[in-house]
Coordinates of C-alpha atoms in Angstrom, one line a residue:
M1 CA -85.3 -121.5 50.1
R2 CA -83.1 -122.0 47.0
L3 CA -80.9 -119.0 45.9
R4 CA -80.7 -117.9 42.3
E5 CA -77.2 -117.6 41.0
S6 CA -77.6 -113.8 40.8
A7 CA -78.5 -113.6 44.5
K8 CA -75.6 -116.0 45.4
S9 CA -73.3 -113.7 43.5
S10 CA -74.5 -110.6 45.3
M11 CA -74.2 -112.2 48.6
Q12 CA -70.5 -112.8 48.0
N13 CA -69.7 -109.4 47.0
H14 CA -67.3 -108.0 49.7
P15 CA -69.7 -106.6 52.4
V16 CA -69.4 -102.9 53.5
L17 CA -67.7 -103.3 57.0
L18 CA -66.2 -100.5 59.1
P19 CA -63.2 -101.2 59.6
T20 CA -62.7 -103.6 56.7
P21 CA -61.1 -106.6 58.4
Q22 CA -57.5 -107.7 57.9
N23 CA -58.6 -111.0 56.1
L24 CA -62.0 -112.1 54.8
K25 CA -62.5 -115.0 52.4
F26 CA -65.9 -116.6 51.4
T27 CA -66.5 -120.3 51.6
D28 CA -69.3 -122.4 50.1
G29 CA -72.8 -122.3 51.3
F30 CA -75.1 -120.3 53.6
C31 CA -76.1 -120.4 57.3
S32 CA -79.7 -120.2 58.0
F33 CA -81.0 -119.2 61.4
S34 CA -84.7 -120.2 60.9
D35 CA -84.2 -123.3 63.1
K36 CA -81.5 -122.1 65.6
N37 CA -82.4 -120.5 68.8
L38 CA -79.5 -120.4 71.1
I39 CA -76.2 -118.3 71.7
L40 CA -73.8 -120.5 73.6
L41 CA -71.2 -119.1 76.0
T42 CA -68.4 -121.9 76.3
V43 CA -66.7 -120.3 79.3
D44 CA -67.8 -119.0 82.7
P45 CA -70.4 -116.3 81.8
S46 CA -68.8 -112.9 83.0
S47 CA -70.8 -109.8 82.9
S48 CA -68.9 -108.8 79.9
L49 CA -69.6 -112.0 77.8
I50 CA -73.3 -111.7 78.8
F51 CA -73.4 -108.1 77.6
L52 CA -71.8 -109.2 74.3
A53 CA -74.5 -112.1 73.9
E54 CA -77.2 -109.6 74.7
R55 CA -76.0 -107.3 71.9
L56 CA -76.1 -110.2 69.5
Q57 CA -79.6 -111.1 70.7
S58 CA -80.9 -107.7 70.0
A59 CA -79.2 -107.4 66.6
F60 CA -80.8 -110.7 65.5
E61 CA -84.1 -109.6 66.6
D62 CA -83.7 -106.3 64.8
Y63 CA -82.3 -107.5 61.6
F64 CA -83.6 -111.1 61.3
H65 CA -86.6 -110.9 63.5
T66 CA -85.3 -114.0 65.1
K67 CA -85.3 -114.5 68.9
L68 CA -82.1 -116.3 70.2
G69 CA -81.7 -117.3 73.8
I70 CA -78.4 -117.3 75.8
T71 CA -77.0 -120.2 77.5
A72 CA -73.8 -121.5 79.1
G73 CA -75.2 -125.0 79.4
K74 CA -73.3 -128.2 78.2
G75 CA -74.8 -131.1 76.2
I76 CA -77.2 -129.0 74.2
P77 CA -78.2 -130.3 70.7
S78 CA -75.9 -128.7 68.3
K79 CA -78.7 -128.0 65.8
Q80 CA -80.2 -125.6 68.3
I81 CA -77.0 -123.4 68.6
G82 CA -76.8 -120.6 66.1
I83 CA -73.9 -118.8 67.6
I84 CA -70.8 -119.9 69.8
L85 CA -68.8 -117.3 71.7
Q86 CA -65.4 -118.9 72.8
L87 CA -62.3 -117.8 74.5
D88 CA -59.4 -119.7 73.0
P89 CA -55.8 -118.5 73.5
H90 CA -54.8 -120.4 70.3
A91 CA -57.5 -118.8 68.1
I92 CA -55.3 -116.0 66.9
D93 CA -51.9 -114.8 68.1
K94 CA -52.7 -111.0 67.8
P95 CA -54.0 -109.2 70.9
Q96 CA -57.6 -107.9 70.6
G97 CA -57.8 -110.2 67.5
Y98 CA -60.7 -112.6 66.6
R99 CA -61.8 -115.4 64.3
L100 CA -65.3 -115.2 62.9
S101 CA -66.5 -118.4 61.0
I102 CA -69.8 -118.7 59.5
I103 CA -70.5 -122.2 58.3
P104 CA -73.8 -123.9 57.3
S105 CA -74.3 -125.2 60.9
G106 CA -73.7 -121.9 62.7
V107 CA -71.4 -119.0 63.7
L108 CA -68.3 -119.3 65.8
I109 CA -66.5 -116.3 67.2
D110 CA -63.3 -117.1 69.1
A111 CA -60.6 -114.9 70.5
R112 CA -57.9 -114.9 73.0
D113 CA -59.5 -112.3 75.2
E114 CA -62.9 -110.8 75.8
R115 CA -62.1 -107.6 73.9
G116 CA -61.4 -109.7 70.8
L117 CA -64.8 -111.3 71.3
F118 CA -66.5 -108.0 71.4
Y119 CA -64.9 -106.9 68.1
G120 CA -65.9 -110.1 66.5
C121 CA -69.6 -109.6 67.7
C122 CA -69.3 -106.0 66.3
T123 CA -68.3 -107.4 62.9
L124 CA -71.1 -110.1 63.0
I125 CA -73.7 -107.2 63.6
Q126 CA -72.4 -105.2 60.9
L127 CA -72.8 -108.3 58.6
L128 CA -76.3 -108.7 59.8
Q129 CA -77.0 -105.0 59.0
Y130 CA -75.3 -105.2 55.6
Y131 CA -77.2 -108.2 54.4
T132 CA -80.5 -106.9 55.5
F133 CA -80.0 -103.4 54.2
P134 CA -82.9 -102.4 51.9
S135 CA -80.6 -101.3 49.1
A136 CA -78.8 -104.8 48.8
T137 CA -79.9 -106.7 45.6
H138 CA -80.6 -109.8 47.5
R139 CA -82.8 -108.3 50.3
D140 CA -86.1 -109.8 48.7
L141 CA -84.6 -113.2 48.5
L142 CA -83.0 -113.6 51.9
I143 CA -84.5 -113.0 55.3
D144 CA -82.7 -115.3 57.8
R145 CA -79.4 -116.4 56.4
L146 CA -75.7 -115.2 56.0
P147 CA -73.2 -116.4 53.4
C148 CA -70.4 -118.7 54.8
L149 CA -67.1 -116.9 55.2
E150 CA -64.1 -116.7 57.6
I151 CA -62.6 -113.6 58.9
L152 CA -59.2 -113.2 60.7
D153 CA -58.9 -109.9 62.2
W154 CA -56.9 -107.8 64.6
P155 CA -55.8 -104.2 65.0
D156 CA -52.6 -102.5 63.8
F157 CA -52.6 -99.9 66.7
P158 CA -53.3 -101.2 70.2
N159 CA -54.7 -97.8 71.3
R160 CA -57.2 -96.3 68.8
G161 CA -58.8 -93.3 70.3
V162 CA -61.0 -90.1 69.7
M163 CA -60.8 -86.9 71.5
L164 CA -63.9 -84.7 71.6
D165 CA -63.4 -80.9 72.4
I166 CA -66.0 -80.1 75.0
S167 CA -64.6 -76.7 76.0
R168 CA -64.8 -74.5 72.9
D169 CA -67.8 -74.1 73.2
K170 CA -70.1 -77.2 72.9
V171 CA -70.7 -79.5 75.8
P172 CA -72.8 -82.3 74.5
S173 CA -75.6 -83.7 76.4
M174 CA -75.2 -86.9 78.0
Q175 CA -77.3 -88.8 75.5
T176 CA -75.2 -87.3 72.7
I177 CA -72.0 -88.5 74.3
L178 CA -73.5 -92.0 74.8
D179 CA -74.7 -92.2 71.2
V180 CA -71.1 -91.2 70.1
V181 CA -69.6 -93.9 72.2
D182 CA -71.9 -96.5 70.6
F183 CA -70.8 -95.4 67.1
L184 CA -67.1 -95.5 68.2
A185 CA -67.4 -98.8 69.8
S186 CA -69.1 -100.4 66.9
W187 CA -66.1 -99.2 64.8
K188 CA -63.7 -100.7 67.2
I189 CA -62.3 -97.6 68.8
N190 CA -61.0 -98.4 72.3
Q191 CA -60.2 -94.9 73.8
L192 CA -62.2 -91.8 74.3
Q193 CA -61.0 -88.4 75.8
L194 CA -63.2 -85.4 76.4
Y195 CA -60.8 -82.3 76.0
T196 CA -61.3 -80.2 79.0
E197 CA -60.2 -76.7 80.1
H198 CA -63.1 -75.4 82.4
T199 CA -66.2 -77.7 81.7
F200 CA -65.8 -80.2 84.5
A201 CA -67.8 -79.2 87.5
Y202 CA -65.0 -78.7 90.0
Q203 CA -66.8 -78.3 93.4
N204 CA -64.0 -76.0 94.6
H205 CA -64.0 -73.7 91.5
P206 CA -67.8 -73.0 90.7
E207 CA -67.2 -69.6 89.3
V208 CA -65.3 -71.1 86.4
W209 CA -67.9 -73.2 85.0
A210 CA -71.0 -71.4 86.1
T211 CA -72.4 -70.5 82.8
A212 CA -70.8 -73.5 80.9
S213 CA -73.2 -76.4 81.6
P214 CA -70.4 -78.7 82.6
V215 CA -69.8 -82.4 82.9
T216 CA -70.3 -83.5 86.4
G217 CA -68.5 -86.2 88.4
E218 CA -71.6 -88.2 88.5
E219 CA -71.8 -88.2 84.8
I220 CA -68.3 -89.2 84.4
L221 CA -68.8 -92.2 86.6
E222 CA -71.8 -93.2 84.5
L223 CA -70.0 -92.5 81.4
D224 CA -66.9 -94.4 82.5
A225 CA -69.0 -97.6 83.2
Y226 CA -70.9 -97.3 79.9
C227 CA -67.5 -97.1 78.1
R228 CA -66.0 -100.1 79.9
D229 CA -68.9 -102.2 78.9
R230 CA -68.0 -101.4 75.4
F231 CA -64.2 -101.9 75.9
I232 CA -63.5 -98.3 75.7
E233 CA -61.1 -96.6 78.0
L234 CA -62.3 -93.1 79.1
V235 CA -59.0 -91.3 79.6
P236 CA -59.1 -88.2 81.8
N237 CA -58.1 -84.9 80.0
Q238 CA -57.3 -81.6 81.7
N239 CA -55.3 -79.0 80.1
S240 CA -52.7 -78.0 82.7
L241 CA -50.5 -75.2 81.5
G242 CA -51.6 -73.4 78.3
H243 CA -55.2 -72.8 77.2
M244 CA -56.3 -71.7 80.7
E245 CA -58.0 -68.4 79.5
R246 CA -61.3 -69.5 80.9
W247 CA -59.6 -69.7 84.4
L248 CA -57.3 -66.8 84.3
K249 CA -59.9 -64.2 83.3
H250 CA -61.4 -64.6 86.9
P251 CA -59.9 -62.5 89.6
R252 CA -59.3 -65.4 91.8
Y253 CA -56.8 -67.1 89.5
Q254 CA -55.3 -64.1 87.8
S255 CA -52.2 -64.2 90.2
L256 CA -51.4 -67.5 88.6
A257 CA -51.0 -66.2 85.1
E258 CA -47.7 -66.0 83.3
A259 CA -48.7 -62.8 81.6
P260 CA -51.5 -61.3 83.9
T261 CA -52.1 -58.3 81.6
G262 CA -52.0 -60.5 78.5
Y263 CA -49.3 -60.9 75.6
D264 CA -48.7 -60.2 72.0
F265 CA -48.6 -62.7 69.2
P266 CA -46.0 -62.1 66.7
S267 CA -48.6 -60.6 64.4
G268 CA -49.0 -57.8 67.1
V269 CA -52.4 -58.9 68.2
H270 CA -53.0 -58.6 71.9
H271 CA -54.4 -61.6 73.7
P272 CA -55.7 -62.0 77.3
P273 CA -53.6 -64.4 79.7
Q274 CA -53.4 -68.0 78.5
S275 CA -50.8 -70.0 80.6
L276 CA -50.0 -70.7 84.2
C277 CA -46.8 -69.3 85.4
P278 CA -44.5 -72.3 85.5
L279 CA -42.1 -70.7 88.1
D280 CA -45.0 -69.9 90.6
S281 CA -45.3 -72.9 93.0
A282 CA -49.1 -71.9 93.4
S283 CA -49.5 -73.2 89.9
L284 CA -48.7 -76.7 90.7
T285 CA -50.7 -76.4 94.2
F286 CA -53.7 -75.3 92.0
L287 CA -53.3 -78.3 89.6
Q288 CA -53.0 -80.7 92.5
G289 CA -56.4 -79.5 93.7
L290 CA -57.9 -80.1 90.3
Y291 CA -56.3 -83.7 90.0
D292 CA -57.9 -84.5 93.5
E293 CA -61.3 -83.8 92.2
L294 CA -61.1 -85.2 88.6
L295 CA -59.1 -88.2 88.5
P296 CA -61.0 -90.5 91.1
N297 CA -64.0 -90.5 88.8
F298 CA -62.1 -92.5 86.1
S299 CA -61.1 -96.1 86.0
S300 CA -58.4 -95.4 83.5
Q301 CA -54.8 -95.3 84.6
Q302 CA -53.7 -92.8 81.9
F303 CA -54.2 -89.0 82.1
N304 CA -53.7 -86.4 79.2
I305 CA -52.3 -83.3 81.0
G306 CA -52.3 -81.3 77.7
C307 CA -49.7 -78.5 78.2
D308 CA -49.8 -77.5 74.5
E309 CA -49.5 -74.0 72.7
T310 CA -48.0 -72.1 75.6
F311 CA -47.9 -68.9 73.4
D312 CA -47.2 -66.6 76.2
L313 CA -44.4 -68.6 78.1
G314 CA -41.4 -66.3 78.5
Q315 CA -43.5 -63.1 77.9
G316 CA -44.4 -62.3 81.4
R317 CA -43.2 -63.4 84.9
S318 CA -40.8 -66.1 83.6
R319 CA -39.2 -63.8 81.0
S320 CA -35.8 -63.3 82.7
E321 CA -35.4 -67.0 83.7
C322 CA -36.5 -68.1 80.0
E323 CA -33.8 -65.7 78.7
R324 CA -31.3 -67.2 81.1
V325 CA -31.8 -70.9 80.5
G326 CA -34.3 -71.1 77.5
V327 CA -38.2 -71.2 77.2
G328 CA -37.9 -75.0 76.3
Q329 CA -36.2 -75.7 79.5
I330 CA -38.6 -73.8 81.7
Y331 CA -41.3 -75.7 79.9
L332 CA -39.8 -79.0 80.5
D333 CA -39.0 -78.3 84.2
F334 CA -42.8 -77.6 84.9
L335 CA -43.9 -80.6 82.7
L336 CA -41.7 -82.9 84.9
K337 CA -43.2 -81.4 88.1
I338 CA -46.7 -82.4 86.7
Y339 CA -45.4 -85.7 85.6
H340 CA -44.1 -86.5 89.1
E341 CA -47.5 -85.3 90.6
V342 CA -49.4 -87.5 88.3
T343 CA -47.2 -90.6 88.4
R344 CA -47.3 -90.6 92.2
R345 CA -51.0 -91.2 92.0
G346 CA -50.4 -94.2 89.8
F347 CA -51.3 -92.6 86.4
T348 CA -49.4 -92.7 83.0
V349 CA -49.0 -89.2 81.7
Q350 CA -49.9 -88.3 78.2
F351 CA -49.0 -84.8 76.9
W352 CA -49.2 -82.9 73.6
G353 CA -45.7 -82.9 72.0
D354 CA -45.7 -79.7 70.0
I355 CA -43.5 -77.7 72.5
V356 CA -40.8 -80.5 73.0
T357 CA -40.6 -81.0 69.2
A358 CA -39.9 -77.4 68.8
H359 CA -37.0 -77.8 71.3
P360 CA -35.6 -81.2 69.9
Q361 CA -32.7 -81.3 72.4
L362 CA -35.2 -81.6 75.2
V363 CA -36.8 -84.9 73.8
K364 CA -34.2 -87.2 75.2
E365 CA -34.7 -85.7 78.7
L366 CA -38.3 -87.0 78.9
P367 CA -39.2 -89.8 81.2
K368 CA -39.2 -93.2 79.3
D369 CA -42.8 -94.0 80.6
I370 CA -44.4 -90.8 79.4
I371 CA -46.6 -90.8 76.2
A372 CA -46.0 -88.0 73.9
L373 CA -48.9 -86.9 71.7
D374 CA -47.7 -86.0 68.2
W375 CA -50.3 -83.8 66.7
G376 CA -50.8 -82.3 63.3
Y377 CA -53.9 -81.6 61.2
E378 CA -52.7 -80.7 57.8
A379 CA -52.2 -83.3 54.9
D380 CA -48.5 -82.6 54.8
H381 CA -47.9 -82.6 58.6
P382 CA -44.4 -84.1 59.2
F383 CA -45.4 -87.0 61.4
D384 CA -42.3 -88.8 60.2
R385 CA -39.8 -86.2 61.2
Q386 CA -41.3 -85.8 64.6
A387 CA -41.8 -89.5 65.1
E388 CA -38.1 -90.0 64.6
L389 CA -37.4 -87.6 67.5
F390 CA -39.4 -89.8 69.9
V391 CA -38.1 -93.1 68.6
E392 CA -34.4 -91.9 68.9
A393 CA -35.1 -90.9 72.5
G394 CA -37.0 -94.2 73.3
V395 CA -40.1 -92.2 74.2
Q396 CA -43.5 -93.8 73.6
F397 CA -45.7 -91.8 71.4
Y398 CA -49.2 -91.7 69.7
V399 CA -49.9 -90.1 66.3
C400 CA -52.7 -87.6 66.6
P401 CA -54.3 -86.3 63.3
G402 CA -57.7 -84.8 63.2
T403 CA -61.2 -84.8 61.5
S404 CA -60.6 -81.4 59.8
S405 CA -64.0 -80.4 60.9
W406 CA -63.3 -77.3 63.0
N407 CA -62.8 -73.9 61.4
S408 CA -64.6 -75.3 58.3
I409 CA -68.4 -75.4 58.7
A410 CA -68.6 -78.6 56.5
G411 CA -65.3 -80.2 57.0
R412 CA -62.3 -80.4 54.7
T413 CA -62.6 -83.9 53.3
D414 CA -59.5 -84.3 51.2
N415 CA -57.4 -82.8 53.9
C416 CA -59.0 -84.9 56.4
L417 CA -58.3 -88.2 54.6
K418 CA -54.8 -87.5 53.8
N419 CA -54.0 -86.3 57.3
L420 CA -55.6 -89.5 58.8
D421 CA -53.8 -91.6 56.3
S422 CA -50.4 -89.9 56.8
A423 CA -50.7 -90.4 60.6
A424 CA -51.5 -94.2 60.3
Q425 CA -48.8 -94.8 57.7
N426 CA -46.0 -93.0 59.7
G427 CA -47.4 -94.2 63.0
L428 CA -46.9 -97.7 62.0
K429 CA -43.5 -97.1 60.3
Y430 CA -42.2 -95.6 63.5
G431 CA -43.8 -97.9 66.0
A432 CA -46.4 -95.5 67.7
I433 CA -48.4 -97.3 70.4
G434 CA -51.5 -95.3 69.6
Y435 CA -53.4 -93.2 67.1
L436 CA -55.7 -90.5 68.7
N437 CA -58.1 -88.9 66.3
T438 CA -59.1 -85.3 67.4
D439 CA -62.2 -83.2 66.9
W440 CA -61.7 -79.6 68.0
G441 CA -64.2 -76.7 68.5
D442 CA -62.1 -73.6 67.8
N443 CA -63.7 -70.4 67.2
G444 CA -67.3 -71.3 68.3
H445 CA -67.5 -74.9 67.4
W446 CA -69.6 -74.2 64.3
Q447 CA -69.5 -77.6 62.7
C448 CA -72.4 -80.0 63.5
L449 CA -71.8 -83.5 64.9
P450 CA -72.4 -85.4 61.6
V451 CA -69.7 -83.4 59.8
S452 CA -67.2 -85.1 61.9
F453 CA -68.6 -88.6 61.2
L454 CA -66.4 -88.9 58.0
G455 CA -63.2 -88.3 60.2
F456 CA -64.2 -90.5 62.9
A457 CA -65.0 -93.4 60.4
A458 CA -61.9 -93.0 58.4
G459 CA -59.6 -92.7 61.5
A460 CA -61.3 -95.9 62.9
A461 CA -60.6 -97.8 59.8
Y462 CA -57.0 -96.6 59.1
S463 CA -56.0 -97.2 62.9
W464 CA -57.4 -100.7 62.9
A465 CA -56.2 -102.2 59.6
Y466 CA -54.4 -99.6 57.4
Q467 CA -53.7 -101.6 54.3
A468 CA -57.0 -103.3 54.2
N469 CA -58.7 -99.9 54.6
R470 CA -56.5 -97.5 52.5
S471 CA -59.0 -97.9 49.4
L472 CA -62.1 -97.8 51.6
D473 CA -65.1 -96.1 50.0
I474 CA -65.8 -93.7 52.8
K475 CA -69.1 -92.8 51.5
K476 CA -70.5 -96.2 51.4
A477 CA -69.1 -96.8 54.7
L478 CA -71.0 -93.8 56.2
N479 CA -74.1 -94.8 54.4
H480 CA -74.1 -98.4 55.8
C481 CA -72.5 -97.8 59.1
A482 CA -73.4 -94.3 60.3
F483 CA -76.4 -92.8 58.5
L484 CA -78.2 -96.0 57.5
D485 CA -79.1 -94.5 54.2
P486 CA -80.2 -96.9 51.5
T487 CA -80.1 -94.3 48.8
G488 CA -76.5 -93.6 49.3
S489 CA -77.2 -89.9 49.5
M490 CA -76.1 -88.9 53.0
G491 CA -72.6 -90.3 52.7
R492 CA -72.2 -88.6 49.4
L493 CA -73.7 -85.2 50.8
A494 CA -71.2 -85.2 53.7
Y495 CA -68.3 -86.2 51.5
N496 CA -69.0 -83.6 48.9
L497 CA -70.0 -80.6 51.2
G498 CA -66.7 -81.3 53.0
N499 CA -64.9 -80.6 49.7
V500 CA -66.6 -77.3 49.0
Y501 CA -63.7 -75.6 50.6
H502 CA -61.6 -76.2 47.4
E503 CA -64.0 -74.2 45.2
V504 CA -62.9 -70.7 46.3
E505 CA -59.4 -71.7 45.3
V506 CA -58.1 -70.1 48.5
E507 CA -56.9 -72.6 51.2
P508 CA -55.5 -71.2 54.4
H509 CA -53.8 -73.2 57.1
N510 CA -56.2 -75.2 59.5
T511 CA -59.2 -73.5 58.3
S512 CA -61.5 -73.0 55.3
F513 CA -61.7 -69.6 53.4
L514 CA -65.5 -69.7 53.7
F515 CA -65.1 -70.0 57.3
D516 CA -62.9 -67.0 57.5
V517 CA -65.3 -65.0 55.3
L518 CA -68.1 -65.6 57.7
Q519 CA -66.2 -64.9 60.9
K520 CA -63.6 -62.2 59.9
P521 CA -64.0 -58.6 59.0
I522 CA -64.3 -58.0 55.3
H523 CA -61.2 -55.9 55.0
E524 CA -59.0 -58.9 56.3
W525 CA -60.1 -61.4 53.7
V526 CA -61.0 -59.2 50.7
K527 CA -57.5 -58.5 49.9
T528 CA -56.8 -62.2 49.1
L529 CA -58.6 -62.0 45.7
T530 CA -59.3 -59.4 43.2
P531 CA -62.9 -58.4 42.7
D532 CA -63.5 -59.9 39.3
P533 CA -62.4 -63.5 40.1
G534 CA -63.6 -63.1 43.7
V535 CA -67.3 -62.6 42.7
K536 CA -67.1 -65.3 40.1
L537 CA -65.5 -67.8 42.4
F538 CA -68.2 -67.2 45.1
H539 CA -70.9 -67.6 42.5
H540 CA -69.4 -70.7 41.3
T541 CA -69.2 -72.0 44.9
L542 CA -73.0 -71.3 45.2
D543 CA -73.6 -73.3 42.1
V544 CA -71.6 -76.2 43.4
I545 CA -73.5 -76.1 46.8
N546 CA -76.8 -76.2 45.0
R547 CA -75.9 -79.0 42.7
I548 CA -74.6 -81.0 45.7
T549 CA -77.7 -80.5 47.7
S550 CA -80.0 -81.3 44.6
D551 CA -78.2 -84.5 44.1
S552 CA -78.1 -85.6 47.6
P553 CA -81.4 -85.0 49.7
E554 CA -80.9 -84.5 53.4
K555 CA -83.8 -86.8 54.5
S556 CA -82.9 -90.4 53.4
S557 CA -81.7 -91.9 56.6
L558 CA -83.5 -94.8 58.3
R559 CA -82.1 -93.9 61.6
P560 CA -84.7 -92.7 64.3
D561 CA -83.0 -89.4 64.6
K562 CA -82.9 -88.7 60.8
D563 CA -84.8 -85.5 61.1
L564 CA -82.1 -84.1 63.4
Y565 CA -79.5 -85.1 60.8
A566 CA -81.6 -83.4 58.1
E567 CA -81.5 -80.2 60.2
E568 CA -77.9 -80.4 60.9
F569 CA -76.9 -80.7 57.3
K570 CA -79.5 -77.9 56.2
L571 CA -77.7 -75.6 58.7
T572 CA -74.4 -76.6 57.3
V573 CA -75.7 -75.7 53.8
D574 CA -77.2 -72.5 54.9
L575 CA -73.9 -71.4 56.4
L576 CA -72.0 -72.3 53.2
R577 CA -74.4 -70.4 51.1
H578 CA -74.3 -67.4 53.3
A579 CA -70.6 -67.3 53.3
S580 CA -70.8 -67.4 49.6
M581 CA -73.3 -64.5 49.3
R582 CA -71.2 -62.6 51.9
G583 CA -68.2 -63.1 49.6
C584 CA -69.9 -61.6 46.7
F585 CA -71.0 -58.6 48.9
G586 CA -67.5 -58.1 50.3
F587 CA -66.3 -57.8 46.6
G588 CA -68.8 -55.1 45.8
S589 CA -71.5 -57.1 44.1
S590 CA -75.0 -55.5 44.5
E591 CA -76.8 -58.8 44.1
F592 CA -77.0 -59.4 47.8
S593 CA -78.0 -56.4 49.8
R594 CA -77.2 -55.4 53.4
K595 CA -81.0 -55.9 54.3
F596 CA -81.1 -59.3 52.5
L597 CA -78.0 -60.6 54.3
T598 CA -79.1 -59.4 57.6
V599 CA -82.5 -61.0 57.5
D600 CA -80.7 -64.3 56.2
L601 CA -78.1 -64.2 59.0
E602 CA -80.9 -63.6 61.6
R603 CA -82.6 -66.7 60.3
I604 CA -79.5 -68.8 60.4
I605 CA -78.8 -67.7 63.9
A606 CA -82.1 -68.8 65.1
E607 CA -81.7 -72.1 63.2
Y608 CA -78.2 -72.5 64.6
S609 CA -79.4 -72.0 68.3
S610 CA -82.2 -74.6 67.8
V611 CA -79.8 -77.2 66.2
W612 CA -77.3 -76.5 69.0
L613 CA -79.7 -77.3 71.8
S614 CA -80.8 -80.6 70.0
R615 CA -77.4 -82.2 70.9
N616 CA -75.7 -79.8 73.4
R617 CA -76.1 -78.1 76.7
P618 CA -77.1 -74.5 76.7
G619 CA -73.8 -73.4 78.2
G620 CA -71.3 -72.1 75.6
L621 CA -74.1 -71.1 73.2
Q622 CA -73.8 -67.5 73.8
D623 CA -70.0 -67.7 73.5
S624 CA -70.4 -69.4 70.1
L625 CA -73.0 -66.9 68.9
V626 CA -70.5 -64.1 69.5
Y627 CA -68.6 -65.2 66.3
F628 CA -71.6 -64.0 64.2
D629 CA -71.2 -60.4 65.6
T630 CA -68.7 -59.3 63.1
A631 CA -70.9 -60.0 60.0
K632 CA -74.0 -58.6 61.8
K633 CA -72.4 -55.4 62.5
E634 CA -71.0 -54.9 58.9
Y635 CA -74.4 -55.6 57.5
Q636 CA -76.0 -52.9 59.9
S637 CA -73.4 -50.3 59.4
A638 CA -74.1 -47.4 57.2

């Protein structure tokens, strides 16, 4: 088949890959697979290499409708070999790196280790997908060939992770988690954490997770193996000091609380007990029991013990000791007790670094083999200032930005991208050993999973090759590598809905104003704006939402689960619209009556429950629905 010049030119446009490789250059010619029928393993075929070859085999069948066999044999005629997978310590001098060469006679992927080969295979599969994508201008001209090129590629950060919140309130179904793992692996993510407070099925503590539909030990063992096949380290995660509300509300555990009767925020709001008492020896004994049950289910030798946001520390049983030596010292002393407990089991400790950076003098007292997780989720978070503290103390650290999906309904696109970019830039500048992208579920976990894809994709790109991906067109990347949308609509929809938070012109910290409007009493947010601009701004927001959805239909994906994606984006749009109408109502507009808003919200709640159960376990759903109660009661009041 002879290519027209226009087709050749289109083939040599830079393909949409996620992440964009460090170096890609086109060479002359094309490689055809019409007469090639083998994938050759040039080393002893380990189970990992066979798994890689099978992934390629499946991809060629899906995209080129070509059946390739797998062999490790020698002396095979070269014309039969389409792909060679080769371990070569001299191929590239970067850990996890690979070289992918497409020449007229075939494809060579070589790397210094199996992980690098896996990433090379991921890139080749994305090339297959891109050059057979229905929107590509050359699709009607090419059915079995790829342009010749060479890629040299390696990661900037050795550890590139994603953390999913499975405690507030969504516990994903096993199939959902596996699907997310496949996405992340294809984007070269190599760590996964499931943020856990009470949603692991501890056999010694059944009352804590009785209504939560928890993840079981058997499921962790299965997930761990699934991740290992895809070169992802499943890192155990159990918060071990703060955020223990779901435990401390039960009579059996109340005696462990720092503040058994609760504590007051600086704002004066009273909260139930949150933290374990660090001075009580029973707290450490309790944690030892959790670790005995949890940790043997993982093959990882790292463990995130949490220990963030200990708001009530010093407000209860440890008050006098905190006044004597300082809250920071009491925190550090207990952190070190946990550290010794975990390290004697052979694990490296990860912990959230917010408390020690609030007490900078303590950072130098941290063990040198601990890993601090430097987290922050706003575009202007001072990763640079906090990183300097760890560098000066000789403490290893990760930068930990977030997807900005939580407390938002549709995400906060601009904030997300700036936060992820800043984390990568400063992490590289100060020598962070990892990049952990977090996806939280605060206040009911109202965001649907696809809302987080933009943050997952951008974080994967920036943490792999920051300079090569700074100008990544995230909408195109989502269309090609997540939604499989030939029209380009779904990536644009996700991006634009994620920026609706700007339209109300009020941008509170770590949330969107529309989210606050839906969840908080009217009297709390109505004072933020005066009625005249308030009603106009909410009407304007409705117009923007309608324009976005008319421009970007929700059903244009080629994925087999495209109908669920459409339902999730419809729910997202319905929540945004209702928030805008509620905003008009709150400022006294008679356009949307109590009755109308009540009926609309009841419809949304039914829709919300249905969408929830499509990806998540039933436990936690009722806890999440409680966050609709404020609006319901206000509509129903006289």
